[in-house]
């Protein structure tokens, strides 16, 4: 014969919680720690264990924290490795200057002076053994070397003068346009004048020289100016 369970009062205000299996009842004056405090104590203990493990691992492996410092590219011999450009930025490149000395006849040489740009080209070279007019002033050095020149002012302002050009023979002797001013072989001659953008002048220059082989040097600005290029004659 079974009996109904005895009456058990429900916990409520003023009634203590009945003891649960596996947990001893609290003693007089004691209360169970709240669930939040119990969880905090467990987490603190776990963190302490992890910290001790990391310290031990660091001591065993000898690992230390390091700070990375940016350095300049390592040089290989005398040549340094090029620096890489930043993404999205165009790398600037510098082109080598075109050769302007000893170039063939018919090639244009460009001279830049600030914003002023002038070009010149020797279009042809000829030689005469005697005068080209009735004055019969024969060359003292052996021949008149005659060049046909075109000068163009492409930008800004500039000037043109037959004295800007000098003939240097292969034997080292030189001559300017004054050496053959009565030869008549420079007709039509290259006139001296100032130029503005878009203007051009063409004409001939004669040199009293001992041979045709040499170079025609161009130094814009006349006497004392720097030579900016030359053409080879044969």
mmCIF file of C-alpha atoms in Angstrom:
data_model
loop_
_atom_site.group_PDB
_atom_site.id
_atom_site.type_symbol
_atom_site.label_atom_id
_atom_site.label_comp_id
_atom_site.label_asym_id
_atom_site.label_seq_id
_atom_site.Cartn_x
_atom_site.Cartn_y
_atom_site.Cartn_z
ATOM 1 C CA UNK A 1 0.000 0.000 0.000
ATOM 2 C CA UNK A 2 1.339 3.408 -0.972
ATOM 3 C CA UNK A 3 0.976 6.578 0.970
ATOM 4 C CA UNK A 4 0.799 10.035 -0.470
ATOM 5 C CA UNK A 5 3.885 12.107 0.090
ATOM 6 C CA UNK A 6 3.888 14.104 3.184
ATOM 7 C CA UNK A 7 3.156 17.806 2.852
ATOM 8 C CA UNK A 8 6.161 19.956 2.094
ATOM 9 C CA UNK A 9 5.786 23.670 2.523
ATOM 10 C CA UNK A 10 6.800 25.851 -0.518
ATOM 11 C CA UNK A 11 9.587 28.332 0.026
ATOM 12 C CA UNK A 12 8.406 31.843 0.393
ATOM 13 C CA UNK A 13 9.116 34.988 2.280
ATOM 14 C CA UNK A 14 10.351 34.070 5.690
ATOM 15 C CA UNK A 15 10.902 30.385 4.816
ATOM 16 C CA UNK A 16 14.406 29.028 4.185
ATOM 17 C CA UNK A 17 15.201 27.038 1.008
ATOM 18 C CA UNK A 18 15.034 23.309 1.706
ATOM 19 C CA UNK A 19 18.355 21.515 1.449
ATOM 20 C CA UNK A 20 19.270 20.211 -2.049
ATOM 21 C CA UNK A 21 20.931 16.852 -2.755
ATOM 22 C CA UNK A 22 24.748 17.112 -2.745
ATOM 23 C CA UNK A 23 24.871 20.479 -0.984
ATOM 24 C CA UNK A 24 25.030 20.655 2.779
ATOM 25 C CA UNK A 25 22.674 23.036 4.399
ATOM 26 C CA UNK A 26 24.188 26.353 5.339
ATOM 27 C CA UNK A 27 25.248 26.695 8.875
ATOM 28 C CA UNK A 28 23.842 29.147 11.282
ATOM 29 C CA UNK A 29 24.467 32.727 10.163
ATOM 30 C CA UNK A 30 25.797 31.618 6.687
ATOM 31 C CA UNK A 31 24.295 32.207 3.253
ATOM 32 C CA UNK A 32 25.209 30.917 -0.202
ATOM 33 C CA UNK A 33 27.333 33.276 -2.336
ATOM 34 C CA UNK A 34 25.331 34.813 -5.126
ATOM 35 C CA UNK A 35 25.775 33.363 -8.639
ATOM 36 C CA UNK A 36 27.554 36.517 -10.052
ATOM 37 C CA UNK A 37 30.225 36.481 -7.355
ATOM 38 C CA UNK A 38 30.837 32.755 -7.857
ATOM 39 C CA UNK A 39 31.359 33.300 -11.639
ATOM 40 C CA UNK A 40 33.765 36.207 -11.028
ATOM 41 C CA UNK A 41 35.861 34.062 -8.677
ATOM 42 C CA UNK A 42 36.032 31.280 -11.270
ATOM 43 C CA UNK A 43 37.131 33.674 -14.064
ATOM 44 C CA UNK A 44 39.813 35.223 -11.838
ATOM 45 C CA UNK A 45 41.230 31.801 -11.101
ATOM 46 C CA UNK A 46 41.267 30.815 -14.789
ATOM 47 C CA UNK A 47 43.023 34.067 -15.766
ATOM 48 C CA UNK A 48 45.725 33.458 -13.149
ATOM 49 C CA UNK A 49 46.364 29.964 -14.547
ATOM 50 C CA UNK A 50 46.663 31.291 -18.160
ATOM 51 C CA UNK A 51 49.046 34.065 -17.061
ATOM 52 C CA UNK A 52 51.312 31.627 -15.275
ATOM 53 C CA UNK A 53 51.329 29.373 -18.362
ATOM 54 C CA UNK A 54 52.307 32.226 -20.707
ATOM 55 C CA UNK A 55 55.134 33.348 -18.443
ATOM 56 C CA UNK A 56 56.487 29.815 -18.308
ATOM 57 C CA UNK A 57 56.264 29.445 -22.088
ATOM 58 C CA UNK A 58 58.125 32.734 -22.615
ATOM 59 C CA UNK A 59 60.926 31.696 -20.291
ATOM 60 C CA UNK A 60 61.282 28.300 -22.000
ATOM 61 C CA UNK A 61 61.459 29.629 -25.564
ATOM 62 C CA UNK A 62 63.480 32.794 -24.801
ATOM 63 C CA UNK A 63 61.008 34.889 -26.813
ATOM 64 C CA UNK A 64 61.112 38.635 -26.257
ATOM 65 C CA UNK A 65 59.026 41.467 -27.640
ATOM 66 C CA UNK A 66 60.709 43.370 -30.499
ATOM 67 C CA UNK A 67 59.944 46.720 -32.115
ATOM 68 C CA UNK A 68 60.285 46.875 -35.928
ATOM 69 C CA UNK A 69 62.188 49.925 -37.183
ATOM 70 C CA UNK A 70 62.043 51.096 -40.814
ATOM 71 C CA UNK A 71 65.467 51.246 -42.460
ATOM 72 C CA UNK A 72 66.899 52.564 -45.683
ATOM 73 C CA UNK A 73 67.206 50.102 -48.607
ATOM 74 C CA UNK A 74 70.231 47.839 -48.272
ATOM 75 C CA UNK A 75 72.982 48.663 -50.709
ATOM 76 C CA UNK A 76 74.332 45.912 -52.954
ATOM 77 C CA UNK A 77 77.901 46.902 -53.739
ATOM 78 C CA UNK A 78 77.920 50.482 -55.011
ATOM 79 C CA UNK A 79 74.339 50.409 -56.337
ATOM 80 C CA UNK A 80 71.460 51.095 -53.931
ATOM 81 C CA UNK A 81 68.158 49.331 -54.359
ATOM 82 C CA UNK A 82 65.541 51.768 -55.743
ATOM 83 C CA UNK A 83 62.849 53.004 -53.411
ATOM 84 C CA UNK A 84 59.362 51.858 -54.314
ATOM 85 C CA UNK A 85 56.876 54.591 -55.117
ATOM 86 C CA UNK A 86 53.771 55.101 -53.062
ATOM 87 C CA UNK A 87 50.581 53.584 -54.469
ATOM 88 C CA UNK A 88 48.565 55.998 -56.556
ATOM 89 C CA UNK A 89 51.500 58.375 -57.181
ATOM 90 C CA UNK A 90 53.274 58.724 -60.505
ATOM 91 C CA UNK A 91 56.987 58.121 -60.494
ATOM 92 C CA UNK A 92 58.983 60.933 -61.992
ATOM 93 C CA UNK A 93 61.481 59.966 -64.609
ATOM 94 C CA UNK A 94 64.286 61.986 -66.089
ATOM 95 C CA UNK A 95 65.197 61.418 -69.735
ATOM 96 C CA UNK A 96 68.811 61.668 -70.835
ATOM 97 C CA UNK A 97 69.615 64.799 -72.803
ATOM 98 C CA UNK A 98 69.828 64.263 -76.554
ATOM 99 C CA UNK A 99 73.340 64.369 -77.996
ATOM 100 C CA UNK A 100 73.904 67.735 -79.701
ATOM 101 C CA UNK A 101 77.631 67.637 -80.532
ATOM 102 C CA UNK A 102 79.069 66.093 -83.668
ATOM 103 C CA UNK A 103 75.630 65.313 -85.107
ATOM 104 C CA UNK A 104 75.004 64.903 -88.857
ATOM 105 C CA UNK A 105 74.180 67.841 -91.126
ATOM 106 C CA UNK A 106 70.395 68.181 -91.426
ATOM 107 C CA UNK A 107 69.747 67.486 -87.721
ATOM 108 C CA UNK A 108 68.038 70.194 -85.629
ATOM 109 C CA UNK A 109 69.607 71.440 -82.392
ATOM 110 C CA UNK A 110 67.338 73.010 -79.745
ATOM 111 C CA UNK A 111 68.594 75.699 -77.356
ATOM 112 C CA UNK A 112 66.543 76.601 -74.248
ATOM 113 C CA UNK A 113 67.201 79.789 -72.278
ATOM 114 C CA UNK A 114 64.525 79.985 -69.587
ATOM 115 C CA UNK A 115 61.228 80.291 -71.445
ATOM 116 C CA UNK A 116 62.977 81.169 -74.694
ATOM 117 C CA UNK A 117 63.474 78.308 -77.166
ATOM 118 C CA UNK A 118 65.498 78.578 -80.371
ATOM 119 C CA UNK A 119 66.307 75.889 -82.921
ATOM 120 C CA UNK A 120 68.985 75.791 -85.621
ATOM 121 C CA UNK A 121 69.898 73.366 -88.384
ATOM 122 C CA UNK A 122 72.720 73.280 -90.934
ATOM 123 C CA UNK A 123 70.919 72.154 -94.078
ATOM 124 C CA UNK A 124 73.879 71.791 -96.457
ATOM 125 C CA UNK A 125 77.669 72.239 -96.741
ATOM 126 C CA UNK A 126 79.637 73.162 -99.892
ATOM 127 C CA UNK A 127 83.247 74.138 -100.689
ATOM 128 C CA UNK A 128 84.622 76.680 -103.206
ATOM 129 C CA UNK A 129 88.282 76.990 -104.257
ATOM 130 C CA UNK A 130 87.884 80.589 -105.430
ATOM 131 C CA UNK A 131 85.715 83.655 -104.908
ATOM 132 C CA UNK A 132 82.081 83.621 -105.993
ATOM 133 C CA UNK A 133 81.955 87.248 -107.259
ATOM 134 C CA UNK A 134 83.885 89.671 -109.434
ATOM 135 C CA UNK A 135 86.130 90.836 -106.587
ATOM 136 C CA UNK A 136 88.233 87.706 -107.015
ATOM 137 C CA UNK A 137 89.228 87.550 -103.385
ATOM 138 C CA UNK A 138 90.509 83.988 -103.217
ATOM 139 C CA UNK A 139 90.607 82.093 -99.909
ATOM 140 C CA UNK A 140 93.861 82.454 -97.985
ATOM 141 C CA UNK A 141 93.533 79.028 -96.322
ATOM 142 C CA UNK A 142 92.678 77.106 -99.508
ATOM 143 C CA UNK A 143 88.853 77.096 -99.778
ATOM 144 C CA UNK A 144 85.609 78.683 -98.712
ATOM 145 C CA UNK A 145 83.432 76.305 -96.700
ATOM 146 C CA UNK A 146 79.833 77.488 -97.142
ATOM 147 C CA UNK A 147 76.931 76.324 -94.941
ATOM 148 C CA UNK A 148 73.205 76.942 -95.381
ATOM 149 C CA UNK A 149 71.569 77.590 -91.982
ATOM 150 C CA UNK A 150 67.959 77.870 -90.752
ATOM 151 C CA UNK A 151 67.201 79.428 -87.330
ATOM 152 C CA UNK A 152 63.676 79.372 -85.800
ATOM 153 C CA UNK A 153 62.440 81.091 -82.640
ATOM 154 C CA UNK A 154 59.832 78.609 -81.395
ATOM 155 C CA UNK A 155 59.050 80.287 -78.025
ATOM 156 C CA UNK A 156 59.769 83.604 -76.341
ATOM 157 C CA UNK A 157 62.410 85.920 -77.734
ATOM 158 C CA UNK A 158 65.876 85.408 -79.213
ATOM 159 C CA UNK A 159 68.276 86.512 -81.902
ATOM 160 C CA UNK A 160 70.238 85.213 -84.858
ATOM 161 C CA UNK A 161 73.748 86.244 -85.972
ATOM 162 C CA UNK A 162 76.220 84.665 -88.429
ATOM 163 C CA UNK A 163 78.898 85.162 -85.742
ATOM 164 C CA UNK A 164 77.057 82.600 -83.599
ATOM 165 C CA UNK A 165 78.541 79.935 -85.919
ATOM 166 C CA UNK A 166 82.188 78.874 -86.089
ATOM 167 C CA UNK A 167 83.894 76.369 -88.365
ATOM 168 C CA UNK A 168 86.558 74.187 -86.714
ATOM 169 C CA UNK A 169 88.576 72.103 -89.196
ATOM 170 C CA UNK A 170 89.871 68.642 -88.393
ATOM 171 C CA UNK A 171 93.370 70.118 -88.077
ATOM 172 C CA UNK A 172 92.166 72.347 -85.205
ATOM 173 C CA UNK A 173 92.104 75.686 -87.045
ATOM 174 C CA UNK A 174 88.930 77.761 -86.754
ATOM 175 C CA UNK A 175 87.252 80.511 -88.709
ATOM 176 C CA UNK A 176 84.164 82.720 -88.443
ATOM 177 C CA UNK A 177 82.086 84.587 -91.000
ATOM 178 C CA UNK A 178 84.445 87.615 -90.974
ATOM 179 C CA UNK A 179 87.157 85.524 -92.664
ATOM 180 C CA UNK A 180 85.267 85.460 -95.967
ATOM 181 C CA UNK A 181 83.192 88.622 -95.940
ATOM 182 C CA UNK A 182 84.294 89.580 -99.490
ATOM 183 C CA UNK A 183 84.051 86.134 -101.046
ATOM 184 C CA UNK A 184 80.498 86.501 -102.340
ATOM 185 C CA UNK A 185 79.946 82.818 -101.608
ATOM 186 C CA UNK A 186 77.522 83.547 -98.764
ATOM 187 C CA UNK A 187 74.797 84.994 -100.998
ATOM 188 C CA UNK A 188 72.047 85.173 -99.790
ATOM 189 C CA UNK A 189 73.675 85.650 -96.422
ATOM 190 C CA UNK A 190 72.261 84.998 -92.959
ATOM 191 C CA UNK A 191 71.378 88.414 -91.497
ATOM 192 C CA UNK A 192 71.788 89.406 -87.848
ATOM 193 C CA UNK A 193 68.460 90.298 -86.232
ATOM 194 C CA UNK A 194 66.277 89.844 -83.170
ATOM 195 C CA UNK A 195 63.521 87.230 -83.249
ATOM 196 C CA UNK A 196 60.147 86.775 -81.583
ATOM 197 C CA UNK A 197 58.140 83.576 -81.264
ATOM 198 C CA UNK A 198 57.279 82.115 -84.660
ATOM 199 C CA UNK A 199 59.911 84.012 -86.651
ATOM 200 C CA UNK A 200 62.652 82.280 -88.651
ATOM 201 C CA UNK A 201 65.696 83.319 -90.657
ATOM 202 C CA UNK A 202 67.691 81.400 -93.267
ATOM 203 C CA UNK A 203 70.881 82.172 -95.156
ATOM 204 C CA UNK A 204 74.453 81.171 -95.931
ATOM 205 C CA UNK A 205 77.684 81.608 -93.997
ATOM 206 C CA UNK A 206 81.134 81.244 -95.608
ATOM 207 C CA UNK A 207 84.364 80.352 -93.790
ATOM 208 C CA UNK A 208 87.933 80.633 -95.084
ATOM 209 C CA UNK A 209 89.385 77.229 -94.148
ATOM 210 C CA UNK A 210 92.065 74.784 -95.203
ATOM 211 C CA UNK A 211 89.704 71.782 -95.515
ATOM 212 C CA UNK A 212 86.022 70.885 -95.604
ATOM 213 C CA UNK A 213 86.188 68.184 -92.943
ATOM 214 C CA UNK A 214 85.441 69.513 -89.460
ATOM 215 C CA UNK A 215 82.532 70.764 -87.364
ATOM 216 C CA UNK A 216 80.178 73.742 -87.391
ATOM 217 C CA UNK A 217 79.723 74.963 -83.803
ATOM 218 C CA UNK A 218 76.689 76.953 -82.656
ATOM 219 C CA UNK A 219 76.965 79.359 -79.703
ATOM 220 C CA UNK A 220 73.812 81.546 -79.492
ATOM 221 C CA UNK A 221 74.683 84.999 -78.164
ATOM 222 C CA UNK A 222 77.851 85.706 -80.133
ATOM 223 C CA UNK A 223 81.394 86.036 -78.798
ATOM 224 C CA UNK A 224 81.921 84.467 -75.372
ATOM 225 C CA UNK A 225 78.678 82.473 -75.425
ATOM 226 C CA UNK A 226 78.675 78.750 -74.648
ATOM 227 C CA UNK A 227 78.573 76.297 -77.532
ATOM 228 C CA UNK A 228 75.322 74.328 -77.384
ATOM 229 C CA UNK A 229 75.941 71.915 -80.273
ATOM 230 C CA UNK A 230 77.796 71.170 -83.485
ATOM 231 C CA UNK A 231 77.373 69.500 -86.877
ATOM 232 C CA UNK A 232 80.005 67.284 -88.518
ATOM 233 C CA UNK A 233 81.152 68.112 -92.051
ATOM 234 C CA UNK A 234 83.032 65.810 -94.458
#
